[in-house]
Amino acid sequence: MAQVGGIAGEHLRSLIERIERLEEERGGIASDIRDVYAEGKAAGFDVKIMRQVVRLRKMEKADRDEQEALLDLYRHAIGMDMEPAATAAE
Amino acid sequence: MAQVGGIAGEHLRSLIERIERLEEERGGIASDIRDVYAEGKAAGFDVKIMRQVVRLRKMEKADRDEQEALLDLYRHAIGMDMEPAATAAE
Amino acid sequence: MAQVGGIAGEHLRSLIERIERLEEERGGIASDIRDVYAEGKAAGFDVKIMRQVVRLRKMEKADRDEQEALLDLYRHAIGMDMEPAATAAE
Amino acid sequence: MAQVGGIAGEHLRSLIERIERLEEERGGIASDIRDVYAEGKAAGFDVKIMRQVVRLRKMEKADRDEQEALLDLYRHAIGMDMEPAATAAE
DNA sequence: CTGCCATTTTACCGGC
DNA sequence: GCCGGTAAAATGGCAG
């Protein structure tokens, strides 16, 4: 791995900067989320409850995804996992 | 606030969905960040060190921001926080 | 784990009480801190600024600690973390 | 408030340092608390539940204190708030 | 699977 | 007395 400040250092720097850029983006979105909660609050909704609703729906979605994954497993197990032949899928 | 399912319910639903959309985006970016770390690891860098570097740089930036905030506080405290009157400021 | 009220229950109770005692102490110190801020305010200092100063100094210390931690990581990474052999270290 | 670095500066510095000392103490106690939880965990207790117990007892204590405060209020209101004469108080 | 770290949530404190 | 913001706690997620 070359000398310090060499080609590896450049690569590392590049990776770090990409990460920092992404974290910045993520921070911006987090800020947007806070804004939406604030908007809800201003409209008279209870922020704490809004958070609970979001969390609950997330769990429900995870449940559904798990169910689906389980179904897929079964389908594979009994050889029903091929692509549907000539249907305009969904 | 109308009845359940009324106009307020619509608003709430809209807010919730915007939040969910944003959280999804945020999750995607978090995933991208993980990918970059994985890329660094594959290139032979120590992920733990990468994280430490990122953390340190973040703290240094925060330090600078706080320094500035402190200066602002001082300015306010001694009444130097008014808009500059007739300077070509900026 | 025995029956409720058994030996385990005694142990748990003891732990809980130790925690409660410690939290009480901690609360007392928090109160002392508030007193010092109040004293500063009474002496004409701006509490907000005092807090900012404390926060900034804390961050600067954390920075230094992280620098050191990073150095340690580097040392480990390049195998320089062994005990010095024949030095009167320490 | 004298010049910067003057007597006021000394006072401020002193206050800041007292606060930092106290915060350090507080941090030490927080660390002790973590240790006790860890000890509980090692003994097979569920830390999350331990925390709930502590929180619950704190609330119950707050309730009792409030009841007591209310009783005191009543006592004062009806002139029963004098020191007990010749009892080994409590 | 365990311990660590980041994020989220809760509680506190000062200001209005 | 309430609200807003700031610091601490706690939970959840990720790497090792």
Coordinates of C-alpha atoms (C1' of nucleotides) in Angstrom, one line a residue, chain E residues 2-16:
Chain E
dT2 C1' -22.0 -9.8 21.2
dG3 C1' -20.6 -5.3 21.7
dC4 C1' -20.3 -0.8 19.7
dC5 C1' -22.1 3.2 17.4
dA6 C1' -25.8 6.1 15.4
dT7 C1' -30.1 7.6 15.7
dT8 C1' -34.2 8.4 17.9
dT9 C1' -36.8 9.6 21.9
dT10 C1' -37.3 11.5 26.3
dA11 C1' -36.5 15.0 30.0
dC12 C1' -34.8 19.1 31.4
dC13 C1' -33.7 24.0 31.5
dG14 C1' -34.0 28.7 30.1
dG15 C1' -36.7 32.3 27.8
dC16 C1' -41.0 34.7 26.6

